[in-house]
């Protein structure tokens, strides 16, 4: 089943159920998709308006990039749940003989790495999307300023949510160098993304308080 | 059209388009629904597990409340876009005669108040949902700790996103007392909600760094 083919209501209902997946990882991916979609919308609402003519080419470019990011996030909604389900399947493998134990352990490691790589990759996407949103400030339709703010907030929630999903999985990875990469580089992405998201929100809130 | 009956993919595609609605308001409502759904899921994944038997009754209660909040947020996804569309319709009313001008102005004021009330109400829901999530810490399945964190992040993004939507609309409301209510009480809800959300995230991130 493709989660992105569920209705919004069915997705929320399935999320709320005691089915272990989808969970926070797919939710973070969906919030990334919503943030990228709002970024694309704000540029789409700017192109063609006479007042912003000098920024049309810029916004056409941003719109394409945000649309592409939205697509990648939508794919990640399904991928993250697939990775989680692969881990559950590996856990259920037989573990009677030494050979079975070794095969189960290897399958679990492989699945754990996917469960960590999936949110780590989302964090990279979030930083890219947040930098696009940052570049839109001052060059887009001011009637959509709150939408640009919600884009930054969605991506800010997505990157932190993805980070929690890196953390809950990385502890089980036996390859120490790989685990260290996810922890160190993930932390750097988190810091960059949250700084950009917070800065965008603060500027937009301040502007709207005068609106 | 009920937005919640669109597939997740179609919702994201429509959001990204140059259709002015749905926008950031409905996105904030969806993020509220996702947060409440994850809260419900974490309690559902706790009830029935022997290890947490002392917390079963508590979690059954939280689960019901979070499910109800999820439903209310889902309704708000549609409502927020309806309010925005009513404002656009009021803007398009004829304005030739004094009577037409007065009727248009009254319709615009009524719609603007709906456009402000809708995100203001979401902020109240977010505070309720965040307090539920806060109460779940230490009483729920630790394997779902990251999901509880994503619940808090989603609701934190929702309350700030709703606040930006209050701000972009409240400036146009002519009833000064009503505008002041939205600004003052909205700011108080924002401060309460962001404090709870930030505190939950910080505790869960710290716990997961040791996981």
Short mmCIF file of C-alpha atoms in Angstrom, two decimals:
data_model
loop_
_atom_site.label_atom_id
_atom_site.label_comp_id
_atom_site.label_asym_id
_atom_site.label_seq_id
_atom_site.Cartn_x
_atom_site.Cartn_y
_atom_site.Cartn_z
CA UNK A 1 0.00 0.00 0.00
CA UNK A 2 1.22 3.46 -0.90
CA UNK A 3 0.51 5.72 2.07
CA UNK A 4 0.35 8.76 -0.22
CA UNK A 5 -2.66 7.20 -1.98
CA UNK A 6 -4.69 7.17 1.26
CA UNK A 7 -7.04 10.08 1.82
CA UNK A 8 -5.87 12.67 4.34
CA UNK A 9 -8.52 11.38 6.75
CA UNK A 10 -7.53 7.72 6.30
CA UNK A 11 -3.85 8.57 6.75
CA UNK A 12 -4.61 10.36 10.04
CA UNK A 13 -6.85 7.49 11.19
CA UNK A 14 -4.21 4.85 10.37
CA UNK A 15 -1.54 6.97 12.08
CA UNK A 16 -3.69 7.15 15.23
CA UNK A 17 -4.29 3.39 15.32
CA UNK A 18 -2.16 0.84 17.17
CA UNK A 19 -0.55 -0.25 13.89
CA UNK A 20 3.12 0.54 14.61
CA UNK A 21 3.57 2.07 11.14
CA UNK A 22 3.16 4.71 9.82
CA UNK A 23 4.61 6.65 12.74
CA UNK A 24 6.71 9.71 13.42
CA UNK A 25 9.14 9.11 10.53
CA UNK A 26 6.46 9.17 7.84
CA UNK A 27 4.80 12.10 9.63
CA UNK A 28 8.04 14.08 9.46
CA UNK A 29 8.28 13.28 5.73
CA UNK A 30 4.68 14.48 5.21
CA UNK A 31 5.45 17.71 7.06
CA UNK A 32 8.46 18.16 4.79
CA UNK A 33 6.18 17.70 1.77
CA UNK A 34 3.73 20.29 3.16
CA UNK A 35 6.56 22.78 3.71
CA UNK A 36 7.96 22.32 0.21
CA UNK A 37 4.43 22.54 -1.25
CA UNK A 38 3.81 25.89 0.50
CA UNK A 39 7.15 27.19 -0.76
CA UNK A 40 6.10 26.22 -4.30
CA UNK A 41 2.67 27.84 -3.79
CA UNK A 42 4.13 31.15 -2.60
CA UNK A 43 6.33 31.37 -5.71
CA UNK A 44 3.38 30.36 -7.92
CA UNK A 45 1.33 33.19 -6.35
CA UNK A 46 4.12 35.66 -7.18
CA UNK A 47 4.80 34.84 -10.84
CA UNK A 48 2.45 36.82 -13.09
CA UNK A 49 1.78 39.62 -10.57
CA UNK A 50 2.96 42.88 -12.11
CA UNK A 51 4.19 44.20 -8.75
CA UNK A 52 6.80 41.43 -8.52
CA UNK A 53 7.89 41.32 -12.16
CA UNK A 54 11.59 41.68 -11.33
CA UNK A 55 11.34 38.45 -9.28
CA UNK A 56 9.42 36.29 -11.77
CA UNK A 57 12.44 34.38 -13.10
CA UNK A 58 13.72 33.80 -9.56
CA UNK A 59 10.31 32.45 -8.48
CA UNK A 60 9.96 30.20 -11.50
CA UNK A 61 13.26 28.64 -10.50
CA UNK A 62 12.27 28.29 -6.82
CA UNK A 63 8.91 26.82 -7.81
CA UNK A 64 10.58 24.04 -9.82
CA UNK A 65 13.02 23.23 -7.03
CA UNK A 66 10.29 23.20 -4.34
CA UNK A 67 8.02 21.03 -6.48
CA UNK A 68 10.90 18.54 -6.89
CA UNK A 69 11.55 18.56 -3.14
CA UNK A 70 7.84 17.99 -2.46
CA UNK A 71 7.96 14.92 -4.72
CA UNK A 72 11.02 13.53 -2.93
CA UNK A 73 9.36 14.05 0.46
CA UNK A 74 6.19 12.28 -0.76
CA UNK A 75 8.31 9.28 -1.78
CA UNK A 76 9.99 9.39 1.65
CA UNK A 77 6.57 9.00 3.37
CA UNK A 78 6.31 5.50 1.89
CA UNK A 79 10.03 4.69 2.17
CA UNK A 80 10.21 5.40 5.88
CA UNK A 81 7.36 3.03 6.68
CA UNK A 82 8.86 0.39 4.32
CA UNK A 83 12.15 0.61 6.26
CA UNK A 84 10.34 0.20 9.57
CA UNK A 85 8.36 -2.79 8.27
CA UNK A 86 11.59 -4.41 7.00
CA UNK A 87 13.02 -4.13 10.52
CA UNK A 88 9.93 -5.75 12.03
CA UNK A 89 10.19 -8.55 9.43
CA UNK A 90 13.89 -9.09 10.26
CA UNK A 91 13.05 -9.30 13.98
CA UNK A 92 10.57 -12.09 13.19
CA UNK A 93 13.15 -14.26 11.36
CA UNK A 94 13.94 -17.67 12.94
CA UNK A 95 16.79 -17.77 15.48
CA UNK A 96 17.25 -21.44 16.36
CA UNK A 97 20.57 -22.36 14.71
CA UNK A 98 23.81 -20.32 14.69
CA UNK A 99 23.30 -19.79 10.92
CA UNK A 100 19.76 -18.50 11.47
CA UNK A 101 20.96 -16.22 14.25
CA UNK A 102 23.69 -14.78 12.02
CA UNK A 103 21.27 -14.26 9.12
CA UNK A 104 18.71 -12.59 11.41
CA UNK A 105 21.32 -10.32 12.93
CA UNK A 106 22.60 -9.28 9.48
CA UNK A 107 19.05 -8.58 8.26
CA UNK A 108 18.32 -6.52 11.36
CA UNK A 109 21.49 -4.47 10.89
CA UNK A 110 20.64 -3.83 7.24
CA UNK A 111 17.10 -2.75 8.18
CA UNK A 112 18.32 -0.55 11.06
CA UNK A 113 20.66 1.25 8.68
CA UNK A 114 17.71 1.91 6.32
CA UNK A 115 15.63 3.13 9.28
CA UNK A 116 18.41 5.62 10.08
CA UNK A 117 19.33 6.59 6.51
CA UNK A 118 15.69 7.41 5.72
CA UNK A 119 15.29 10.24 8.30
CA UNK A 120 18.92 11.33 7.80
CA UNK A 121 18.16 11.88 4.10
CA UNK A 122 15.01 13.82 5.07
CA UNK A 123 17.17 16.13 7.16
CA UNK A 124 19.27 16.95 4.08
CA UNK A 125 16.09 17.65 2.10
CA UNK A 126 14.79 19.90 4.90
CA UNK A 127 17.95 22.02 4.88
CA UNK A 128 17.70 22.42 1.09
CA UNK A 129 14.01 23.36 1.33
CA UNK A 130 14.58 25.78 4.22
CA UNK A 131 17.31 27.57 2.31
CA UNK A 132 14.87 27.99 -0.60
CA UNK A 133 12.22 29.44 1.74
CA UNK A 134 14.83 31.77 3.24
CA UNK A 135 15.68 33.01 -0.26
CA UNK A 136 11.99 33.75 -0.94
CA UNK A 137 11.68 36.39 1.79
CA UNK A 138 11.40 39.85 0.26
CA UNK A 139 10.98 38.46 -3.26
CA UNK A 140 7.49 36.96 -3.02
CA UNK A 141 3.84 38.02 -2.73
CA UNK A 142 3.44 39.62 0.71
CA UNK A 143 -0.22 38.45 0.88
CA UNK A 144 1.24 34.94 1.24
CA UNK A 145 3.70 35.87 3.99
CA UNK A 146 1.96 33.68 6.57
CA UNK A 147 2.13 30.75 4.13
CA UNK A 148 5.89 31.22 3.82
CA UNK A 149 6.06 31.19 7.62
CA UNK A 150 4.05 27.95 7.80
CA UNK A 151 6.44 26.48 5.19
CA UNK A 152 9.40 27.22 7.49
CA UNK A 153 7.55 25.87 10.55
CA UNK A 154 6.59 22.64 8.75
CA UNK A 155 10.18 22.09 7.62
CA UNK A 156 11.45 22.97 11.10
CA UNK A 157 9.16 20.33 12.63
CA UNK A 158 10.16 17.86 9.90
CA UNK A 159 13.92 18.20 10.49
CA UNK A 160 13.60 17.86 14.27
CA UNK A 161 11.19 14.94 13.88
CA UNK A 162 13.58 13.24 11.45
CA UNK A 163 16.44 13.79 13.93
CA UNK A 164 14.49 12.00 16.71
CA UNK A 165 14.05 9.11 14.27
CA UNK A 166 17.80 9.05 13.54
CA UNK A 167 18.48 8.97 17.29
CA UNK A 168 16.03 6.17 18.13
CA UNK A 169 17.63 3.91 15.49
CA UNK A 170 21.32 4.83 15.41
CA UNK A 171 22.10 3.28 18.82
CA UNK A 172 21.49 -0.19 17.40
CA UNK A 173 23.92 0.16 14.47
CA UNK A 174 27.05 -1.94 15.09
CA UNK A 175 29.21 -0.25 12.43
CA UNK A 176 30.70 2.41 14.70
CA UNK A 177 31.99 4.66 11.91
CA UNK A 178 28.60 4.71 10.21
CA UNK A 179 26.80 5.42 13.49
CA UNK A 180 29.23 8.26 14.18
CA UNK A 181 28.55 9.73 10.71
CA UNK A 182 24.80 9.80 11.36
CA UNK A 183 25.24 11.35 14.81
CA UNK A 184 27.81 14.00 13.87
CA UNK A 185 26.54 14.98 10.43
CA UNK A 186 22.91 14.69 11.57
CA UNK A 187 23.57 17.07 14.46
CA UNK A 188 25.17 19.56 12.05
CA UNK A 189 22.15 19.40 9.70
CA UNK A 190 19.83 19.83 12.69
CA UNK A 191 21.64 22.93 13.89
CA UNK A 192 21.70 24.48 10.43
CA UNK A 193 18.05 23.70 9.70
CA UNK A 194 16.67 24.84 13.05
CA UNK A 195 18.65 28.09 12.85
CA UNK A 196 17.27 28.90 9.38
CA UNK A 197 13.72 27.87 10.33
CA UNK A 198 13.78 29.92 13.53
CA UNK A 199 15.18 32.97 11.76
CA UNK A 200 12.50 32.84 9.03
CA UNK A 201 9.69 32.46 11.58
CA UNK A 202 10.98 35.34 13.73
CA UNK A 203 11.21 37.71 10.76
CA UNK A 204 7.77 36.78 9.43
CA UNK A 205 6.09 37.01 12.85
CA UNK A 206 7.64 40.45 13.39
CA UNK A 207 6.50 41.62 9.93
CA UNK A 208 2.96 40.30 10.49
CA UNK A 209 2.65 42.01 13.86
CA UNK A 210 2.91 45.27 11.86
CA UNK A 211 0.73 43.99 9.00
CA UNK B 1 -14.95 19.48 -1.97
CA UNK B 2 -13.80 18.11 1.34
CA UNK B 3 -10.04 18.52 1.49
CA UNK B 4 -9.75 15.58 3.90
CA UNK B 5 -11.17 13.31 1.17
CA UNK B 6 -8.25 14.10 -1.16
CA UNK B 7 -5.36 11.66 -1.18
CA UNK B 8 -2.25 12.80 0.65
CA UNK B 9 -0.54 13.25 -2.73
CA UNK B 10 -3.44 15.26 -4.20
CA UNK B 11 -3.60 17.46 -1.11
CA UNK B 12 0.13 18.24 -1.40
CA UNK B 13 -0.22 18.89 -5.14
CA UNK B 14 -3.19 21.22 -4.66
CA UNK B 15 -1.37 23.00 -1.83
CA UNK B 16 1.65 23.57 -4.11
CA UNK B 17 -0.48 24.98 -6.95
CA UNK B 18 -1.34 28.64 -7.51
CA UNK B 19 -4.84 28.07 -6.14
CA UNK B 20 -4.85 30.45 -3.17
CA UNK B 21 -6.56 27.85 -0.95
CA UNK B 22 -5.74 25.54 0.75
CA UNK B 23 -2.81 27.40 2.27
CA UNK B 24 -1.00 27.76 5.54
CA UNK B 25 -4.15 27.71 7.69
CA UNK B 26 -5.34 24.31 6.50
CA UNK B 27 -1.73 23.08 6.67
CA UNK B 28 -1.52 24.08 10.33
CA UNK B 29 -4.81 22.22 10.97
CA UNK B 30 -3.43 19.11 9.26
CA UNK B 31 -0.27 19.28 11.37
CA UNK B 32 -2.48 19.52 14.45
CA UNK B 33 -4.34 16.39 13.29
CA UNK B 34 -1.04 14.55 12.78
CA UNK B 35 0.14 15.54 16.26
CA UNK B 36 -3.09 14.41 17.92
CA UNK B 37 -3.03 11.17 15.87
CA UNK B 38 0.51 10.37 17.07
CA UNK B 39 -0.53 11.06 20.65
CA UNK B 40 -3.43 8.61 20.21
CA UNK B 41 -1.08 6.04 18.61
CA UNK B 42 1.45 6.19 21.46
CA UNK B 43 -1.29 5.50 24.01
CA UNK B 44 -2.71 2.72 21.79
CA UNK B 45 0.78 1.14 21.67
CA UNK B 46 0.94 1.22 25.49
CA UNK B 47 -2.44 -0.28 26.43
CA UNK B 48 -2.20 -4.09 26.55
CA UNK B 49 1.58 -4.20 27.17
CA UNK B 50 2.17 -5.93 30.53
CA UNK B 51 5.12 -3.64 31.36
CA UNK B 52 2.82 -0.59 31.44
CA UNK B 53 -0.22 -2.18 33.13
CA UNK B 54 -0.42 0.50 35.84
CA UNK B 55 -0.86 3.13 33.07
CA UNK B 56 -3.50 1.34 30.96
CA UNK B 57 -6.50 3.27 32.30
CA UNK B 58 -4.65 6.57 31.92
CA UNK B 59 -3.75 5.75 28.32
CA UNK B 60 -7.26 4.64 27.42
CA UNK B 61 -8.44 8.05 28.57
CA UNK B 62 -5.69 9.92 26.68
CA UNK B 63 -6.39 7.87 23.56
CA UNK B 64 -10.06 8.91 23.54
CA UNK B 65 -9.22 12.56 24.06
CA UNK B 66 -6.51 12.58 21.37
CA UNK B 67 -8.80 10.81 18.91
CA UNK B 68 -11.45 13.48 19.52
CA UNK B 69 -8.89 16.26 19.03
CA UNK B 70 -7.71 14.63 15.80
CA UNK B 71 -11.31 14.66 14.52
CA UNK B 72 -11.73 18.34 15.40
CA UNK B 73 -8.48 19.23 13.64
CA UNK B 74 -9.59 17.29 10.53
CA UNK B 75 -12.79 19.33 10.44
CA UNK B 76 -10.69 22.50 10.83
CA UNK B 77 -8.72 21.64 7.65
CA UNK B 78 -11.92 22.13 5.63
CA UNK B 79 -13.25 24.99 7.75
CA UNK B 80 -10.17 27.14 7.36
CA UNK B 81 -10.26 26.93 3.57
CA UNK B 82 -14.04 27.59 3.61
CA UNK B 83 -13.42 30.77 5.64
CA UNK B 84 -10.76 31.92 3.19
CA UNK B 85 -13.02 31.22 0.21
CA UNK B 86 -15.86 33.18 1.86
CA UNK B 87 -13.54 36.17 2.16
CA UNK B 88 -12.57 35.93 -1.52
CA UNK B 89 -16.28 35.73 -2.42
CA UNK B 90 -17.05 38.80 -0.28
CA UNK B 91 -14.23 40.73 -2.01
CA UNK B 92 -15.85 39.96 -5.36
CA UNK B 93 -19.27 41.41 -4.38
CA UNK B 94 -20.47 44.45 -6.38
CA UNK B 95 -19.46 47.88 -5.02
CA UNK B 96 -21.26 50.40 -7.25
CA UNK B 97 -23.94 51.85 -4.98
CA UNK B 98 -23.60 52.91 -1.33
CA UNK B 99 -25.87 49.98 -0.38
CA UNK B 100 -23.66 47.53 -2.28
CA UNK B 101 -20.56 49.00 -0.69
CA UNK B 102 -22.05 48.64 2.79
CA UNK B 103 -23.17 45.05 2.13
CA UNK B 104 -19.74 44.15 0.71
CA UNK B 105 -17.96 45.71 3.65
CA UNK B 106 -20.16 43.84 6.15
CA UNK B 107 -19.64 40.53 4.33
CA UNK B 108 -15.88 41.11 4.29
CA UNK B 109 -15.84 41.86 8.03
CA UNK B 110 -17.85 38.72 8.77
CA UNK B 111 -15.51 36.61 6.63
CA UNK B 112 -12.38 38.20 8.15
CA UNK B 113 -13.64 37.32 11.61
CA UNK B 114 -14.12 33.68 10.50
CA UNK B 115 -10.62 33.71 8.98
CA UNK B 116 -9.26 34.81 12.38
CA UNK B 117 -11.52 32.69 14.59
CA UNK B 118 -10.56 29.53 12.67
CA UNK B 119 -6.80 29.63 13.47
CA UNK B 120 -7.49 31.07 16.95
CA UNK B 121 -9.64 28.01 17.72
CA UNK B 122 -6.84 25.76 16.39
CA UNK B 123 -4.48 27.39 18.89
CA UNK B 124 -6.79 26.38 21.75
CA UNK B 125 -6.92 22.81 20.39
CA UNK B 126 -3.11 22.75 20.12
CA UNK B 127 -2.69 23.75 23.77
CA UNK B 128 -5.11 20.99 24.83
CA UNK B 129 -3.32 18.42 22.68
CA UNK B 130 0.14 19.50 23.86
CA UNK B 131 -0.90 19.16 27.50
CA UNK B 132 -2.08 15.62 26.76
CA UNK B 133 1.28 14.79 25.11
CA UNK B 134 3.09 16.29 28.10
CA UNK B 135 1.07 14.04 30.43
CA UNK B 136 2.08 10.96 28.37
CA UNK B 137 5.81 11.29 29.10
CA UNK B 138 6.93 8.58 31.49
CA UNK B 139 3.62 6.70 31.23
CA UNK B 140 3.82 5.37 27.67
CA UNK B 141 5.73 2.77 25.62
CA UNK B 142 9.35 3.97 25.43
CA UNK B 143 9.76 2.34 21.99
CA UNK B 144 7.42 5.08 20.73
CA UNK B 145 9.32 7.92 22.40
CA UNK B 146 10.32 9.47 19.07
CA UNK B 147 6.67 9.37 17.97
CA UNK B 148 5.68 11.32 21.08
CA UNK B 149 8.38 13.84 20.20
CA UNK B 150 7.05 14.19 16.65
CA UNK B 151 3.56 14.71 18.13
CA UNK B 152 4.87 17.66 20.15
CA UNK B 153 6.78 19.06 17.15
CA UNK B 154 3.72 18.80 14.88
CA UNK B 155 1.54 20.59 17.43
CA UNK B 156 4.27 23.19 18.00
CA UNK B 157 4.38 23.92 14.26
CA UNK B 158 0.56 23.96 14.15
CA UNK B 159 0.16 26.52 16.95
CA UNK B 160 2.78 28.88 15.51
CA UNK B 161 1.35 28.44 12.01
CA UNK B 162 -2.15 29.18 13.31
CA UNK B 163 -0.80 32.29 15.09
CA UNK B 164 0.65 33.64 11.82
CA UNK B 165 -2.81 33.15 10.31
CA UNK B 166 -4.42 35.05 13.18
CA UNK B 167 -1.94 37.88 12.66
CA UNK B 168 -2.38 38.17 8.88
CA UNK B 169 -6.17 38.53 9.32
CA UNK B 170 -6.69 40.37 12.60
CA UNK B 171 -5.38 43.70 11.28
CA UNK B 172 -8.42 44.01 9.01
CA UNK B 173 -11.01 43.52 11.78
CA UNK B 174 -12.74 46.82 12.57
CA UNK B 175 -14.22 45.72 15.91
CA UNK B 176 -11.33 46.88 18.09
CA UNK B 177 -12.33 44.89 21.17
CA UNK B 178 -12.58 41.68 19.18
CA UNK B 179 -9.25 42.31 17.46
CA UNK B 180 -7.65 42.96 20.84
CA UNK B 181 -9.08 39.67 22.19
CA UNK B 182 -7.50 37.70 19.32
CA UNK B 183 -4.14 39.45 19.72
CA UNK B 184 -3.89 39.23 23.51
CA UNK B 185 -5.42 35.83 24.14
CA UNK B 186 -3.77 34.42 21.00
CA UNK B 187 -0.35 35.56 22.22
CA UNK B 188 -1.00 33.89 25.61
CA UNK B 189 -1.98 30.61 23.91
CA UNK B 190 1.12 30.85 21.70
CA UNK B 191 3.43 31.31 24.67
CA UNK B 192 1.86 28.46 26.61
CA UNK B 193 1.86 26.08 23.64
CA UNK B 194 5.41 26.80 22.47
CA UNK B 195 6.74 26.43 26.03
CA UNK B 196 5.11 23.00 26.44
CA UNK B 197 6.14 21.87 22.96
CA UNK B 198 9.75 22.98 23.46
CA UNK B 199 9.97 21.34 26.87
CA UNK B 200 8.65 18.00 25.56
CA UNK B 201 11.05 18.04 22.61
CA UNK B 202 14.06 18.87 24.79
CA UNK B 203 13.31 16.05 27.25
CA UNK B 204 12.72 13.49 24.51
CA UNK B 205 15.82 14.50 22.53
CA UNK B 206 17.94 14.23 25.70
CA UNK B 207 16.48 10.80 26.52
CA UNK B 208 17.03 9.54 22.95
CA UNK B 209 20.66 10.70 22.92
CA UNK B 210 21.18 8.11 25.69
CA UNK B 211 18.91 5.50 24.03
#
